[in-house]
């Protein structure tokens, strides 16, 4: 699986969180077969009390999920959040994946008026900034599965 | 276990004091508590002290630094770091030291100095400090977490923007009457509803500021309390709670939550308060005043449910009907709350205890709750830790 994207033009801001190829972006989770819990990030284990912790396997989550909550942020957070310029106002969404885990991320390509709990979302990348090598430093993000035409 | 009583409290007012150190703030609070308890420094037999993260190495040893000012006496000192529950942890440890019979007199103290604006990351080392993930990858300061939970609540129960604004309006009236508060302005609904949007749906006046402050509490074996004061306040419960597996809250610092709820929202605060009711042998219906952690208007509403003061989705109507006002069924934050004080993380739980003590002693003047006999101080639960204190006169 590609950690560095096609042609090496994009690199993740931090490793081991998501993967991508030409067709899709997927978040890297881990699943405990003993207590049936999914973790994100994969290395942040959160077992059910009493679990044997046997059989934890890395899994890629479904590329689609459902928006369960959101906010529109109007102030830039301090470092270490680094972007090319001020990106406010930006949307943070909480997306539920069919495996049974909710994950937070930036939402793009979604006009504010279209924000609605229950919206179908797809995992994509979001370019935070360009590094000195000219590569796009990216994070995971969500966008509506069906493109929304602005009113 | 022996019964424990509070015999003295002292506060440094909340605000921004860039010229002062956390030690300056702590010294003022402890000095006032010593005077309030009419006790000599040399009679203090143990210190439980805490501050959040901006005191550097001296902050990690805040109790020793305080002791050096008053004069070192060789007593056990424990420094606690437990995020929002730091002051509650100091309280619990001081209470246990006396209840167990180890000492007769203990000092619990919380202090803090905070930076301006959004609280930031502590480090930029994603390997050791997973908190870095939410900053670098998602851009999530604390109010975003509150806004995400608030949005869920609005969807589930129909909470309105007015419900959120009403909390600030109410608290600002009490804060204006409290000499120790940072903000004295009384706000109207229109002013709150036209304040800047920060993390939609939460507006500037619906989110607490970050403040400096300090609070000290002197505790004593109940059997000896009357040597010092005619109005000892009994510690009926002093507990800490941690989270339960399956808690659906998107907890500050985390970037994921379980889809299927198997525990209550804010389960750490649920755990702390349930333990406290059990320890005190009473229920939420027996509480006359409540200091809860109103980091935002959402917290105010949610904590009424989390701690069992109303059923699911009923907090909004409780507030609309005036039940949480002074004179209502359950006066909430007659101090003015974090809305009027701002949060001084390491100090606030001890401050909440001090506010409840003043109410139970009948020292609150124009914001006094008539005939308050039992009070409760409840902390928030950053990364799944929380504390509850129940006091009786
Ligand atoms: Zn497991």
Coordinates of C-alpha atoms and ligand atoms in Angstrom, one line a residue:
Chain A
X1 CA 0.0 0.0 0.0
X2 CA 1.3 3.4 -0.9
X3 CA 2.3 5.6 2.0
X4 CA 3.8 8.1 -0.3
X5 CA 1.2 9.0 -3.0
X6 CA 1.5 8.6 -6.7
X7 CA 4.7 10.3 -8.0
X8 CA 5.7 11.2 -4.5
X9 CA 4.1 14.6 -4.8
X10 CA 2.2 14.2 -1.6
X11 CA 3.4 13.2 1.9
X12 CA 1.3 12.7 5.0
X13 CA 1.8 15.3 7.8
X14 CA 2.2 12.3 10.1
X15 CA 2.7 8.6 9.2
X16 CA 0.6 5.5 9.9
X17 CA -2.8 7.2 9.9
X18 CA -4.1 6.8 6.3
X19 CA -3.2 5.5 2.9
X20 CA -4.2 6.5 -0.6
X21 CA -4.0 5.5 -4.3
X22 CA -5.5 6.9 -7.4
X23 CA -9.0 5.7 -6.5
X24 CA -9.5 6.1 -2.8
X25 CA -8.2 7.3 0.6
X26 CA -8.6 5.0 3.6
X27 CA -8.0 5.5 7.3
X28 CA -5.7 3.0 9.0
X29 CA -7.5 1.4 12.0
X30 CA -6.8 -1.7 14.0
X31 CA -9.4 -4.3 15.1
X32 CA -9.3 -6.4 18.2
X33 CA -10.9 -9.8 17.3
X34 CA -11.2 -10.6 21.0
X35 CA -13.4 -7.6 22.1
X36 CA -14.5 -6.5 18.6
X37 CA -13.3 -2.9 19.1
X38 CA -11.8 -0.7 16.4
X39 CA -9.1 1.8 17.2
X40 CA -8.0 5.1 15.6
X41 CA -5.2 5.8 15.4
X42 CA -4.4 2.1 15.1
X43 CA -1.8 2.4 17.8
X44 CA -4.2 3.8 20.4
X45 CA -5.6 0.6 21.8
X46 CA -8.8 0.9 23.8
X47 CA -9.9 -2.6 24.7
X48 CA -13.1 -3.7 26.5
X49 CA -12.2 -4.4 30.2
X50 CA -11.1 -8.0 30.6
X51 CA -10.2 -8.5 26.9
X52 CA -7.3 -10.9 26.3
X53 CA -6.0 -8.3 23.7
X54 CA -5.2 -11.3 21.4
X55 CA -5.7 -10.9 17.7
X56 CA -5.3 -7.2 17.0
X57 CA -5.0 -6.7 13.3
X58 CA -4.4 -3.6 11.2
X59 CA -7.4 -2.9 8.9
X60 CA -8.3 -0.2 6.5
X61 CA -11.7 1.3 7.1
X62 CA -14.5 1.7 4.5
X63 CA -13.9 4.8 2.4
X64 CA -17.5 6.0 3.1
X65 CA -19.2 7.0 6.3
X66 CA -22.1 9.1 7.7
X67 CA -21.7 12.6 9.2
X68 CA -22.8 12.4 12.9
X69 CA -21.8 15.9 14.1
X70 CA -20.0 18.9 12.9
X71 CA -18.8 22.4 13.7
X72 CA -17.7 25.4 11.7
X73 CA -14.5 26.8 13.3
X74 CA -14.0 30.6 13.0
X75 CA -10.6 31.0 14.6
X76 CA -7.3 29.6 13.6
X77 CA -5.8 27.2 16.2
X78 CA -2.2 27.8 17.3
X79 CA 0.7 25.7 16.1
X80 CA 1.3 22.8 15.7
X81 CA -1.7 23.2 13.3
X82 CA 0.1 24.4 10.2
X83 CA -1.6 25.4 7.0
X84 CA -0.9 27.6 4.0
X85 CA -2.5 30.8 5.4
X86 CA -5.6 31.2 7.4
X87 CA -8.2 28.5 6.3
X88 CA -11.0 29.8 8.5
X89 CA -13.9 29.3 8.5
X90 CA -13.4 25.5 8.2
X91 CA -15.6 22.6 9.0
X92 CA -14.7 19.7 11.3
X93 CA -16.9 16.7 11.0
X94 CA -17.4 13.5 13.0
X95 CA -17.9 10.7 10.6
X96 CA -19.2 7.2 11.5
X97 CA -17.8 4.3 9.6
X98 CA -19.8 1.1 9.1
X99 CA -17.2 -0.9 11.2
X100 CA -18.5 1.0 14.3
X101 CA -16.1 3.9 14.9
X102 CA -16.5 7.6 14.6
X103 CA -13.5 9.7 13.4
X104 CA -13.0 13.5 13.3
X105 CA -11.5 15.3 10.4
X106 CA -11.7 18.4 8.3
X107 CA -14.6 18.6 5.8
X108 CA -14.1 20.1 2.4
X109 CA -16.2 20.7 -0.7
X110 CA -19.3 21.2 1.4
X111 CA -21.0 24.6 1.5
X112 CA -22.2 25.5 5.1
X113 CA -25.9 25.5 4.1
X114 CA -25.6 21.8 3.0
X115 CA -24.2 20.6 6.4
X116 CA -26.5 18.1 7.8
X117 CA -26.2 15.2 10.2
X118 CA -26.8 12.0 8.2
X119 CA -24.9 13.3 5.1
X120 CA -22.9 10.5 3.3
X121 CA -19.2 11.3 3.4
X122 CA -16.1 10.0 1.6
X123 CA -12.6 10.0 2.9
X124 CA -10.2 12.2 0.8
X125 CA -7.0 14.1 1.4
X126 CA -6.6 17.7 2.4
X127 CA -3.4 19.7 1.6
X128 CA -2.2 21.5 4.7
X129 CA 0.8 23.2 3.1
X130 CA 3.7 22.7 0.7
X131 CA 7.1 21.7 2.2
X132 CA 10.5 22.9 1.1
X133 CA 10.8 20.1 -1.4
X134 CA 7.6 21.3 -3.0
X135 CA 5.6 18.3 -1.8
X136 CA 2.0 18.7 -0.7
X137 CA 1.8 17.8 3.0
X138 CA -1.6 16.2 3.5
X139 CA -4.0 15.0 6.1
X140 CA -7.2 13.0 5.8
X141 CA -10.4 14.8 5.3
X142 CA -14.0 14.1 4.4
X143 CA -16.2 15.4 1.6
X144 CA -19.8 14.7 0.6
X145 CA -20.0 11.5 -1.4
X146 CA -22.5 13.1 -3.8
X147 CA -21.1 16.5 -4.9
X148 CA -23.2 19.3 -3.6
X149 CA -24.1 22.1 -6.0
X150 CA -24.0 25.5 -4.3
X151 CA -27.3 27.3 -4.2
Chain B
X1 CA -12.7 6.2 58.6
X2 CA -12.8 9.5 60.5
X3 CA -15.1 12.3 59.6
X4 CA -13.4 15.3 57.9
X5 CA -14.3 19.0 58.0
X6 CA -13.2 22.1 56.1
X7 CA -12.1 24.8 58.5
X8 CA -10.7 27.4 56.2
X9 CA -10.7 28.6 52.6
X10 CA -8.8 31.2 50.7
X11 CA -8.9 32.6 47.2
X12 CA -6.8 34.7 45.0
X13 CA -9.3 36.4 42.6
X14 CA -9.5 35.1 39.1
X15 CA -8.2 37.2 36.2
X16 CA -5.1 37.8 34.2
X17 CA -2.0 38.7 36.3
X18 CA 1.0 38.7 33.9
X19 CA 3.2 40.3 36.6
X20 CA 2.6 37.5 39.1
X21 CA 3.9 33.9 39.4
X22 CA 1.7 31.0 40.3
X23 CA 3.5 31.0 43.6
X24 CA 2.4 34.6 44.3
X25 CA -1.2 33.5 43.6
X26 CA -0.9 30.4 45.8
X27 CA 0.7 32.3 48.6
X28 CA -2.2 34.7 48.7
X29 CA -4.8 31.9 48.7
X30 CA -3.0 30.0 51.4
X31 CA -2.5 33.1 53.6
X32 CA -6.2 33.9 53.4
X33 CA -7.1 30.3 54.2
X34 CA -4.8 30.3 57.3
X35 CA -6.5 33.5 58.5
X36 CA -10.0 32.1 57.7
X37 CA -9.2 28.9 59.7
X38 CA -7.4 30.8 62.5
X39 CA -4.7 28.3 62.3
X40 CA -0.9 28.6 62.3
X41 CA 1.2 27.4 59.3
X42 CA 3.1 25.1 61.7
X43 CA -0.1 23.2 62.4
X44 CA -0.4 22.1 58.7
X45 CA 0.6 18.4 58.7
X46 CA 0.5 17.7 54.9
X47 CA 0.1 19.5 51.6
X48 CA -1.6 18.3 48.5
X49 CA -0.9 20.9 45.7
X50 CA -1.4 21.1 42.0
X51 CA -1.1 23.3 38.9
X52 CA -1.7 22.6 35.2
X53 CA 1.2 22.8 32.7
X54 CA 2.5 26.4 32.6
X55 CA 4.6 26.4 35.8
X56 CA 7.5 24.4 34.3
X57 CA 9.5 22.4 36.7
X58 CA 8.5 24.6 39.6
X59 CA 4.9 23.8 38.8
X60 CA 5.6 20.0 39.1
X61 CA 6.9 20.8 42.6
X62 CA 4.4 23.5 43.4
X63 CA 3.8 22.3 47.0
X64 CA 7.5 22.5 47.9
X65 CA 7.7 26.0 46.4
X66 CA 4.7 27.1 48.5
X67 CA 6.1 25.5 51.7
X68 CA 9.4 27.3 51.2
X69 CA 7.6 30.7 51.4
X70 CA 5.7 29.9 54.6
X71 CA 8.7 28.0 56.1
X72 CA 9.7 24.4 55.6
X73 CA 8.5 22.0 58.3
X74 CA 9.4 18.6 56.9
X75 CA 5.8 17.5 56.3
X76 CA 4.7 15.2 53.5
X77 CA 3.9 17.1 50.3
X78 CA 2.3 15.5 47.2
X79 CA 2.0 17.4 43.9
X80 CA -0.9 16.3 41.8
X81 CA -1.5 16.6 38.1
X82 CA -4.9 15.5 37.0
X83 CA -6.0 18.0 34.4
X84 CA -9.4 19.5 35.2
X85 CA -9.6 17.3 38.3
X86 CA -6.3 18.5 39.8
X87 CA -7.9 20.5 42.6
X88 CA -10.4 17.7 43.2
X89 CA -7.5 15.2 43.4
X90 CA -5.8 17.4 46.0
X91 CA -9.0 17.6 48.0
X92 CA -9.5 13.8 47.9
X93 CA -5.9 13.1 48.9
X94 CA -6.1 15.7 51.8
X95 CA -9.4 14.2 52.9
X96 CA -8.0 10.6 52.9
X97 CA -4.9 11.7 54.8
X98 CA -7.2 12.8 57.7
X99 CA -9.9 10.2 57.3
X100 CA -7.3 7.4 57.6
X101 CA -5.9 8.9 60.8
X102 CA -2.5 9.8 59.4
X103 CA -2.8 13.5 60.1
X104 CA -5.3 15.9 61.7
X105 CA -4.8 19.0 59.5
X106 CA -4.2 19.1 55.7
X107 CA -3.9 21.8 53.1
X108 CA -5.3 21.2 49.6
X109 CA -4.3 23.9 47.1
X110 CA -4.7 24.5 43.4
X111 CA -3.1 27.3 41.4
X112 CA -2.9 28.3 37.7
X113 CA -1.5 30.7 35.2
X114 CA -2.8 30.3 31.7
X115 CA -1.7 31.7 28.3
X116 CA -4.1 34.0 26.4
X117 CA -6.4 32.6 23.8
X118 CA -6.9 28.9 22.8
X119 CA -5.0 26.5 24.9
X120 CA -2.4 24.9 22.6
X121 CA -0.4 21.7 22.4
X122 CA 2.1 20.8 25.2
X123 CA 4.6 19.3 22.8
X124 CA 5.2 18.6 19.2
X125 CA 6.3 15.0 19.6
X126 CA 3.6 12.8 18.0
X127 CA 5.3 9.6 19.1
X128 CA 5.1 10.1 22.8
X129 CA 2.3 12.7 22.9
X130 CA -0.8 11.6 20.9
X131 CA -2.4 14.9 21.7
X132 CA -0.3 16.3 18.8
X133 CA -2.5 14.3 16.3
X134 CA -5.6 16.4 16.9
X135 CA -3.6 19.6 16.4
X136 CA -1.4 18.7 13.4
X137 CA -3.9 16.6 11.5
X138 CA -7.3 18.0 12.3
X139 CA -6.9 21.5 13.8
X140 CA -9.0 20.9 16.9
X141 CA -8.7 23.3 19.9
X142 CA -10.9 22.4 22.9
X143 CA -14.0 24.4 21.9
X144 CA -14.4 22.2 18.8
X145 CA -15.0 19.2 21.0
X146 CA -17.6 21.1 22.9
X147 CA -19.3 22.3 19.7
X148 CA -19.4 18.8 18.3
X149 CA -21.1 17.4 21.4
X150 CA -23.4 20.5 21.5
X151 CA -24.4 19.9 17.9
X152 CA -25.3 16.3 18.7
X153 CA -27.4 17.6 21.6
X154 CA -29.2 20.1 19.4
X155 CA -30.1 17.4 16.9
X156 CA -31.2 15.0 19.6
X157 CA -33.2 17.3 21.9
X158 CA -33.9 20.4 19.9
X159 CA -31.7 22.7 22.1
X160 CA -31.9 26.2 20.6
X161 CA -29.4 29.0 20.3
X162 CA -31.5 30.8 22.9
X163 CA -31.0 27.9 25.4
X164 CA -27.2 28.3 25.0
X165 CA -27.3 32.1 25.4
X166 CA -29.6 31.9 28.4
X167 CA -26.9 30.2 30.4
X168 CA -24.5 33.1 30.0
X169 CA -27.1 35.6 30.8
X170 CA -28.0 33.9 34.0
X171 CA -24.4 33.3 35.1
X172 CA -23.3 36.8 34.4
X173 CA -25.9 38.1 36.9
X174 CA -24.2 36.0 39.7
X175 CA -20.7 36.7 38.6
X176 CA -21.3 40.5 38.7
X177 CA -22.0 40.0 42.5
X178 CA -19.0 37.9 43.3
X179 CA -15.9 39.9 44.4
X180 CA -13.5 37.2 43.2
X181 CA -14.9 36.9 39.6
X182 CA -13.0 38.1 36.6
X183 CA -16.0 39.3 34.6
X184 CA -18.6 41.6 36.2
X185 CA -20.6 42.7 33.2
X186 CA -24.3 41.5 33.1
X187 CA -25.2 40.4 29.6
X188 CA -28.5 40.4 27.7
X189 CA -29.8 37.7 25.4
X190 CA -29.2 40.0 22.4
X191 CA -25.6 40.7 23.5
X192 CA -24.8 37.0 23.8
X193 CA -26.6 36.0 20.6
X194 CA -24.7 38.7 18.7
X195 CA -21.3 37.8 20.1
X196 CA -18.8 36.3 17.6
X197 CA -19.2 32.7 16.5
X198 CA -16.2 30.7 17.6
X199 CA -17.0 27.0 17.1
X200 CA -20.5 26.9 15.6
X201 CA -22.9 26.7 17.5
X202 CA -20.9 28.0 20.4
X203 CA -20.3 31.8 20.5
X204 CA -17.6 33.8 22.3
X205 CA -19.7 34.5 25.4
X206 CA -20.8 30.9 25.6
X207 CA -17.2 29.6 26.0
X208 CA -15.2 30.2 29.1
X209 CA -11.9 32.2 28.9
X210 CA -8.6 31.0 30.3
X211 CA -7.7 32.7 33.6
X212 CA -5.2 32.8 36.4
X213 CA -6.2 32.1 40.0
X214 CA -5.6 30.1 43.1
X215 CA -7.7 28.4 45.8
X216 CA -6.7 26.9 49.1
X217 CA -8.8 24.7 51.4
X218 CA -7.7 23.7 55.0
X219 CA -9.2 20.4 56.2
X220 CA -9.3 19.0 59.7
X221 CA -10.5 16.0 61.6
X222 CA -14.1 16.8 62.4
X223 CA -13.5 15.9 66.1
X224 CA -11.0 18.8 66.3
X225 CA -12.7 21.3 63.9
X226 CA -14.5 23.3 66.6
X227 CA -11.1 24.3 68.1
X228 CA -10.7 26.5 65.0
X229 CA -14.2 27.5 63.8
X230 CA -17.8 27.7 64.9
X231 CA -18.9 26.7 61.4
X232 CA -17.1 23.6 60.2
X233 CA -18.3 22.2 56.9
X234 CA -18.4 18.4 56.7
X235 CA -16.8 16.7 53.7
X236 CA -19.6 14.2 52.9
X237 CA -17.8 12.8 49.8
X238 CA -14.6 13.5 47.9
X239 CA -14.2 11.2 44.8
X240 CA -12.5 10.8 41.5
X241 CA -13.9 9.1 38.5
X242 CA -12.4 7.8 35.2
X243 CA -14.1 6.9 32.0
X244 CA -16.1 3.8 31.1
X245 CA -15.5 1.6 28.0
X246 CA -18.0 2.5 25.3
X247 CA -18.4 6.2 26.3
X248 CA -19.6 7.9 23.1
X249 CA -18.1 11.3 24.0
X250 CA -15.5 12.6 21.5
X251 CA -13.1 13.2 24.4
X252 CA -10.7 16.1 24.2
X253 CA -7.4 14.9 22.8
X254 CA -9.0 11.9 21.1
X255 CA -9.8 11.9 17.4
X256 CA -12.2 8.9 17.5
X257 CA -15.1 7.6 19.5
X258 CA -17.1 4.4 19.5
X259 CA -20.2 4.4 17.3
X260 CA -22.2 2.3 19.7
X261 CA -22.7 3.9 23.2
X262 CA -22.3 1.4 25.9
X263 CA -21.8 4.0 28.7
X264 CA -23.2 7.4 29.5
X265 CA -21.8 10.5 27.8
X266 CA -19.0 12.1 30.0
X267 CA -18.8 8.7 31.8
X268 CA -15.9 9.9 34.0
X269 CA -18.1 12.6 35.5
X270 CA -21.0 10.2 35.8
X271 CA -18.6 7.8 37.6
X272 CA -17.3 10.5 40.0
X273 CA -20.7 11.8 40.9
X274 CA -22.3 8.3 41.4
X275 CA -19.4 7.4 43.7
X276 CA -20.0 10.6 45.6
X277 CA -23.7 10.0 46.1
X278 CA -22.9 6.6 47.4
X279 CA -20.2 7.9 49.7
X280 CA -22.4 10.6 51.1
X281 CA -25.4 8.3 51.3
X282 CA -27.6 10.8 49.5
X283 CA -28.9 11.4 46.0
X284 CA -29.0 14.4 43.6
X285 CA -32.4 15.3 45.0
X286 CA -30.7 16.2 48.3
X287 CA -28.3 18.7 46.8
X288 CA -29.2 22.4 47.6
X289 CA -26.6 24.1 45.4
X290 CA -24.4 22.8 42.6
X291 CA -21.2 24.2 41.2
X292 CA -20.7 22.5 37.8
X293 CA -18.0 23.0 35.2
X294 CA -19.5 25.4 32.6
X295 CA -16.6 25.4 30.2
X296 CA -19.3 26.2 27.7
X297 CA -23.1 26.5 27.7
X298 CA -23.3 22.9 26.5
X299 CA -21.5 21.7 29.6
X300 CA -24.0 23.5 31.9
X301 CA -26.9 21.7 30.2
X302 CA -25.1 18.3 29.9
X303 CA -23.9 18.2 33.5
X304 CA -27.4 18.6 34.9
X305 CA -28.1 15.2 33.2
X306 CA -24.7 13.6 33.7
X307 CA -25.0 14.1 37.4
X308 CA -28.6 13.0 37.7
X309 CA -30.3 16.3 38.3
X310 CA -32.8 15.8 35.4
X311 CA -33.7 13.2 32.8
X312 CA -32.4 13.0 29.3
X313 CA -33.0 16.2 27.3
X314 CA -34.7 17.9 30.2
X315 CA -31.9 20.3 31.2
X316 CA -33.1 23.0 28.7
X317 CA -36.6 23.2 30.2
X318 CA -35.1 23.2 33.7
X319 CA -33.2 26.3 32.8
X320 CA -36.1 27.9 30.9
X321 CA -38.3 27.4 33.9
X322 CA -35.8 29.1 36.2
X323 CA -35.2 26.0 38.3
X324 CA -31.4 26.6 38.2
X325 CA -31.6 30.2 39.4
X326 CA -31.0 31.3 43.0
X327 CA -34.5 30.8 44.5
X328 CA -35.2 27.9 42.2
X329 CA -35.2 24.1 42.9
X330 CA -31.5 23.7 42.3
X331 CA -29.4 26.9 42.2
X332 CA -26.5 26.2 39.7
X333 CA -23.2 28.1 39.9
X334 CA -24.4 30.9 42.2
X335 CA -20.7 31.8 42.0
X336 CA -21.1 33.0 38.4
X337 CA -19.4 29.8 37.1
X338 CA -16.6 29.5 34.7
X339 CA -18.6 32.0 32.5
X340 CA -17.7 34.7 35.0
X341 CA -14.3 33.3 36.2
X342 CA -12.7 31.7 33.2
X343 CA -11.0 28.4 33.7
X344 CA -7.8 28.2 35.7
X345 CA -7.4 24.4 35.2
X346 CA -5.3 23.5 38.2
X347 CA -7.2 25.8 40.6
X348 CA -10.8 25.6 39.6
X349 CA -11.9 22.4 41.4
X350 CA -10.5 23.8 44.7
X351 CA -12.2 27.1 43.9
X352 CA -15.6 25.4 43.3
X353 CA -15.2 23.8 46.8
X354 CA -14.4 27.2 48.3
X355 CA -17.6 28.7 46.7
X356 CA -19.7 25.9 48.1
X357 CA -18.2 26.4 51.6
X358 CA -19.0 30.1 51.5
X359 CA -22.6 29.3 50.5
X360 CA -23.0 26.8 53.3
X361 CA -21.6 29.2 55.8
X362 CA -24.0 31.9 54.5
X363 CA -21.3 34.3 53.5
X364 CA -22.4 35.1 50.0
X365 CA -24.4 38.3 50.5
X366 CA -26.6 39.3 47.6
X367 CA -26.1 35.9 45.8
X368 CA -26.6 33.8 48.9
X369 CA -28.8 30.7 48.4
X370 CA -31.3 30.7 51.3
X371 CA -30.8 27.9 53.8
X372 CA -28.3 25.9 51.7
X373 CA -27.4 22.8 53.7
X374 CA -25.8 20.5 51.2
X375 CA -23.6 21.5 48.2
X376 CA -21.8 19.8 45.4
X377 CA -18.8 20.7 43.4
X378 CA -18.4 18.8 40.1
X379 CA -15.4 19.0 37.8
X380 CA -15.1 18.4 34.0
X381 CA -13.4 15.3 32.6
X382 CA -10.5 16.1 30.3
X383 CA -9.3 12.7 28.8
X384 CA -11.6 10.8 31.2
X385 CA -10.9 12.1 34.6
X386 CA -13.2 13.9 36.9
X387 CA -13.9 14.7 40.6
X388 CA -16.9 15.3 42.8
X389 CA -17.0 16.9 46.3
X390 CA -20.2 16.9 48.4
X391 CA -20.2 19.2 51.5
X392 CA -22.7 19.5 54.3
X393 CA -23.2 22.0 57.1
Ligands
LIG1 ZN1 -9.7 -6.2 22.8

